[in-house]
Tab-separated table of C-alpha atoms in Angstrom:
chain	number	residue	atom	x	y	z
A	1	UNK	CA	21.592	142.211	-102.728
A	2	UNK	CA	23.935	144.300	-100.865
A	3	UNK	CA	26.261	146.828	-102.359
A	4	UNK	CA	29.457	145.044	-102.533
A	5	UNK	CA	27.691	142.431	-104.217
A	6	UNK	CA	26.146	144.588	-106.485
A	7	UNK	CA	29.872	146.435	-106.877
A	8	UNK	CA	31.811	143.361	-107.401
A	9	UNK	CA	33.360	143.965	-111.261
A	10	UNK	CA	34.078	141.120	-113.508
A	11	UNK	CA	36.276	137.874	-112.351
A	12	UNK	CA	36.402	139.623	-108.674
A	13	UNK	CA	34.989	137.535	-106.073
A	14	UNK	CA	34.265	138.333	-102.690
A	15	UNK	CA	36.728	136.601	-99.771
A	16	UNK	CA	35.854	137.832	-96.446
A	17	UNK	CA	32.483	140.351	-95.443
A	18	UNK	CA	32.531	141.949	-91.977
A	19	UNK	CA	30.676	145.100	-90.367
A	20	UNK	CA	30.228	147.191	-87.522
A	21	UNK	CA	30.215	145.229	-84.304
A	22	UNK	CA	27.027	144.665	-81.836
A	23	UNK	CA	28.395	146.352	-79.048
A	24	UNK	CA	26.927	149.914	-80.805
A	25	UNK	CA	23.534	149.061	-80.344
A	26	UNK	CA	24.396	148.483	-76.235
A	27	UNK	CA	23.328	152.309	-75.213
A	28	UNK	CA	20.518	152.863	-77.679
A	29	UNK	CA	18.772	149.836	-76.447
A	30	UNK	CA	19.235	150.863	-73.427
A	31	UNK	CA	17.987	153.939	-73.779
A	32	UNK	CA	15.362	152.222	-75.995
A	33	UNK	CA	13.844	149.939	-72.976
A	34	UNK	CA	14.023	152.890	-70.311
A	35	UNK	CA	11.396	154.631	-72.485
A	36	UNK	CA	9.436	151.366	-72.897
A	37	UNK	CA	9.119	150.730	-69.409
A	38	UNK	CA	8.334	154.891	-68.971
A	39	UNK	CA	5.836	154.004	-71.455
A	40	UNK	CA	4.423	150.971	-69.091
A	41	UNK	CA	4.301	153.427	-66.389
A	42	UNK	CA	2.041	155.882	-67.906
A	43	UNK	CA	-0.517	153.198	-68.570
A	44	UNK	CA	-0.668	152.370	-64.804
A	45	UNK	CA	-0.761	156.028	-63.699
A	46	UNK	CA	-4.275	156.388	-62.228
A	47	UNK	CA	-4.472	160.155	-62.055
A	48	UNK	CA	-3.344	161.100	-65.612
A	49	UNK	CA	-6.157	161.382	-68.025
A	50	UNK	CA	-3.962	160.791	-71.072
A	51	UNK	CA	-1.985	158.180	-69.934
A	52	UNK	CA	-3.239	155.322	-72.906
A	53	UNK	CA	-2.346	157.683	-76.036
A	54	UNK	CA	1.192	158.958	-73.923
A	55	UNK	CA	2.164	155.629	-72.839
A	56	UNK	CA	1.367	154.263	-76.750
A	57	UNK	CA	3.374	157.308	-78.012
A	58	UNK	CA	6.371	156.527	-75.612
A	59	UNK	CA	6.754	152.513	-76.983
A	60	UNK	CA	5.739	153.518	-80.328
A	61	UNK	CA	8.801	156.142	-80.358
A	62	UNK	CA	11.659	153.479	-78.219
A	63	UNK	CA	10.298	150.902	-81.327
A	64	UNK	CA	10.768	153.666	-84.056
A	65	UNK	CA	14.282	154.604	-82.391
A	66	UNK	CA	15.452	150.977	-82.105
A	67	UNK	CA	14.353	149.827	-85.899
A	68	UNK	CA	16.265	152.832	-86.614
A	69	UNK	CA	19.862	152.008	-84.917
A	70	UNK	CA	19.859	148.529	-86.712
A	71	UNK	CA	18.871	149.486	-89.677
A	72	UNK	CA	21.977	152.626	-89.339
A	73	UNK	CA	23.965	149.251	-87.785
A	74	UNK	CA	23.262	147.275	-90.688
A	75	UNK	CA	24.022	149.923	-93.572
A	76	UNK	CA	27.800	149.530	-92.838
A	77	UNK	CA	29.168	146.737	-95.248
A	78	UNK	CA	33.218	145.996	-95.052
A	79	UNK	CA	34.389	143.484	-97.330
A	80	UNK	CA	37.716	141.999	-98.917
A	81	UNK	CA	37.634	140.887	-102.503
A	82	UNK	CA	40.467	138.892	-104.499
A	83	UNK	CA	40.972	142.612	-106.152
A	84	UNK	CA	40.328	145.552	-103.400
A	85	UNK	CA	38.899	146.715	-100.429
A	86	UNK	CA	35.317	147.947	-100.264
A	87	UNK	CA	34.197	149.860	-97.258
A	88	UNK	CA	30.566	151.378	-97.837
A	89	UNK	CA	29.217	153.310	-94.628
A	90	UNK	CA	25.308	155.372	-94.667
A	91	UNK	CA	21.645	154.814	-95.605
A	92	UNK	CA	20.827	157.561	-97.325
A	93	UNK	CA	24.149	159.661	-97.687
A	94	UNK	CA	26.688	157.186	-98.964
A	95	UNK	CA	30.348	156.934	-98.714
A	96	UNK	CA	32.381	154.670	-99.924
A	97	UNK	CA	36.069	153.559	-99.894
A	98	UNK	CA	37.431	151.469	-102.136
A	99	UNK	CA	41.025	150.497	-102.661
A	100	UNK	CA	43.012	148.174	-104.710
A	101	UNK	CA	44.820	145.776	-102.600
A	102	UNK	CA	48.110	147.197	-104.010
A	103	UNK	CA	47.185	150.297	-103.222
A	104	UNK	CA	46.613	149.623	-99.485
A	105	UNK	CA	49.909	150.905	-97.944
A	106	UNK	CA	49.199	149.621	-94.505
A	107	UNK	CA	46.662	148.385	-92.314
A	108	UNK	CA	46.277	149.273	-88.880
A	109	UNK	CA	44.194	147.792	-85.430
A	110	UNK	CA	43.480	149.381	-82.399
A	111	UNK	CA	41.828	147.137	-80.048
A	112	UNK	CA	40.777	148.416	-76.591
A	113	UNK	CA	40.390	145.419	-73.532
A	114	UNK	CA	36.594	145.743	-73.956
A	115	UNK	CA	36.971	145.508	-77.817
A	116	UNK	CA	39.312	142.387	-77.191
A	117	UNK	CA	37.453	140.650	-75.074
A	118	UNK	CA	34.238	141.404	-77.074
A	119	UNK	CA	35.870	140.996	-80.418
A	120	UNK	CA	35.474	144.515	-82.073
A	121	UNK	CA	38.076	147.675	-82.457
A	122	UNK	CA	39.350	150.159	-85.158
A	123	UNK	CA	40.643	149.800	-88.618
A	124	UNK	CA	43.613	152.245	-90.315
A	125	UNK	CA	43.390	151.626	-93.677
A	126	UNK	CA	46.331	153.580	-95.157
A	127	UNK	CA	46.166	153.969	-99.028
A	128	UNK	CA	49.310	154.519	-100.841
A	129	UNK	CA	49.776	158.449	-101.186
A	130	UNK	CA	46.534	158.875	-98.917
A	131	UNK	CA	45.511	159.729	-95.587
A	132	UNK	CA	44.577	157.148	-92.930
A	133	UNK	CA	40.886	156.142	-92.761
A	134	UNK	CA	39.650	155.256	-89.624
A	135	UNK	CA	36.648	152.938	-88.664
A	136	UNK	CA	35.514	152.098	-85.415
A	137	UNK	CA	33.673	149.283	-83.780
A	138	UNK	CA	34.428	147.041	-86.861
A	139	UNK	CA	33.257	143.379	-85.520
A	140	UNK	CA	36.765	140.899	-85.938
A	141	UNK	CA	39.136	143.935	-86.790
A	142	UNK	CA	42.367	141.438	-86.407
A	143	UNK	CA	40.818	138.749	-89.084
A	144	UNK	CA	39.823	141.308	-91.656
A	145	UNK	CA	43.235	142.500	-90.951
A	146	UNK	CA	44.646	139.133	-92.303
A	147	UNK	CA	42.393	138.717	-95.121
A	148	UNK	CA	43.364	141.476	-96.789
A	149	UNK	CA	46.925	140.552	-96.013
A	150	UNK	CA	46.564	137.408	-97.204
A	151	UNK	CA	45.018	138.649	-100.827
A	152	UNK	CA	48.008	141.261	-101.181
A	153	UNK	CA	50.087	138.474	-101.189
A	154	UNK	CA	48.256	136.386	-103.156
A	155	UNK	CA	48.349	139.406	-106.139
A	156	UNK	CA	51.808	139.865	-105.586
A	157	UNK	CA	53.256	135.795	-106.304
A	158	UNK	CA	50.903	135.696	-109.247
């Protein structure tokens, strides 16, 4: 169960979840299969007599490194309930932002060309008598953008 379901309080129900877009993981894999294939390497160089146990250690460590960034990736939750906005970033150190929706002063996307064509940019979440919160690489910034929209004016014609 993730946190904003576990957060959600009574006769609040959750409208729209979102998180931190694919595009992070581009570099670390990257990275991640250039230590593979140094790992390959070591197993086919003849003259080194450790080459098994450092070529093991090298695609051990890119597997390590690479469970790590998704599991970082996938510890970002960003979600719009009927009631508030609940932004929960970490693994082991948490923070959290949560807002009322008429609370949220004004909200805010920045979308570079690569982050338009690839559908990811920043969100400015502005909370009334608060500073601006920034958070990048948010996958579908412009539709979370709307849904909260949409549920501040839903709480203000009831």
């Amino acid at each position: 169960m993730s946190y904003v379901e576990k957060n959600l309080i009574q006769d609040e129900t959750l409208v729209y979840e979102t998180g931190v877009h694919w595009s992070v993981l581009f570099w670390p894999f990257v990275l991640g299969i250039l230590v593979i294939a140094a790992g390959v390497a070591f197993f086919f160089w003849q003259n080194f007599a450790g080459r098994i146990e450092m070529g093991t250690l090298f695609i051990a460590a890119a597997i390590v490194f690479l469970i790590f960034q998704i599991v970082k990736r996938n510890a970002t939750e960003i979600a719009v309930t009927n009631r508030r906005v609940i932004i929960k970033t970490g693994m082991a150190a948490r923070r959290s932002l949560e807002i009322m929706l008429p609370k949220v002063e004004s909200i805010g996307v920045e979308e570079s060309v690569w982050g338009r064509m690839l559908g990811y940019g920043t969100v400015l979440i502005h909370g009334t008598g608060g500073t601006p919160e920034p958070f990048r690489r948010i996958a579908h910034p412009s539709e979370f953008r709307q849904y909260v929209q949409t549920q501040i004016d839903q709480q203000r014609t009831k």
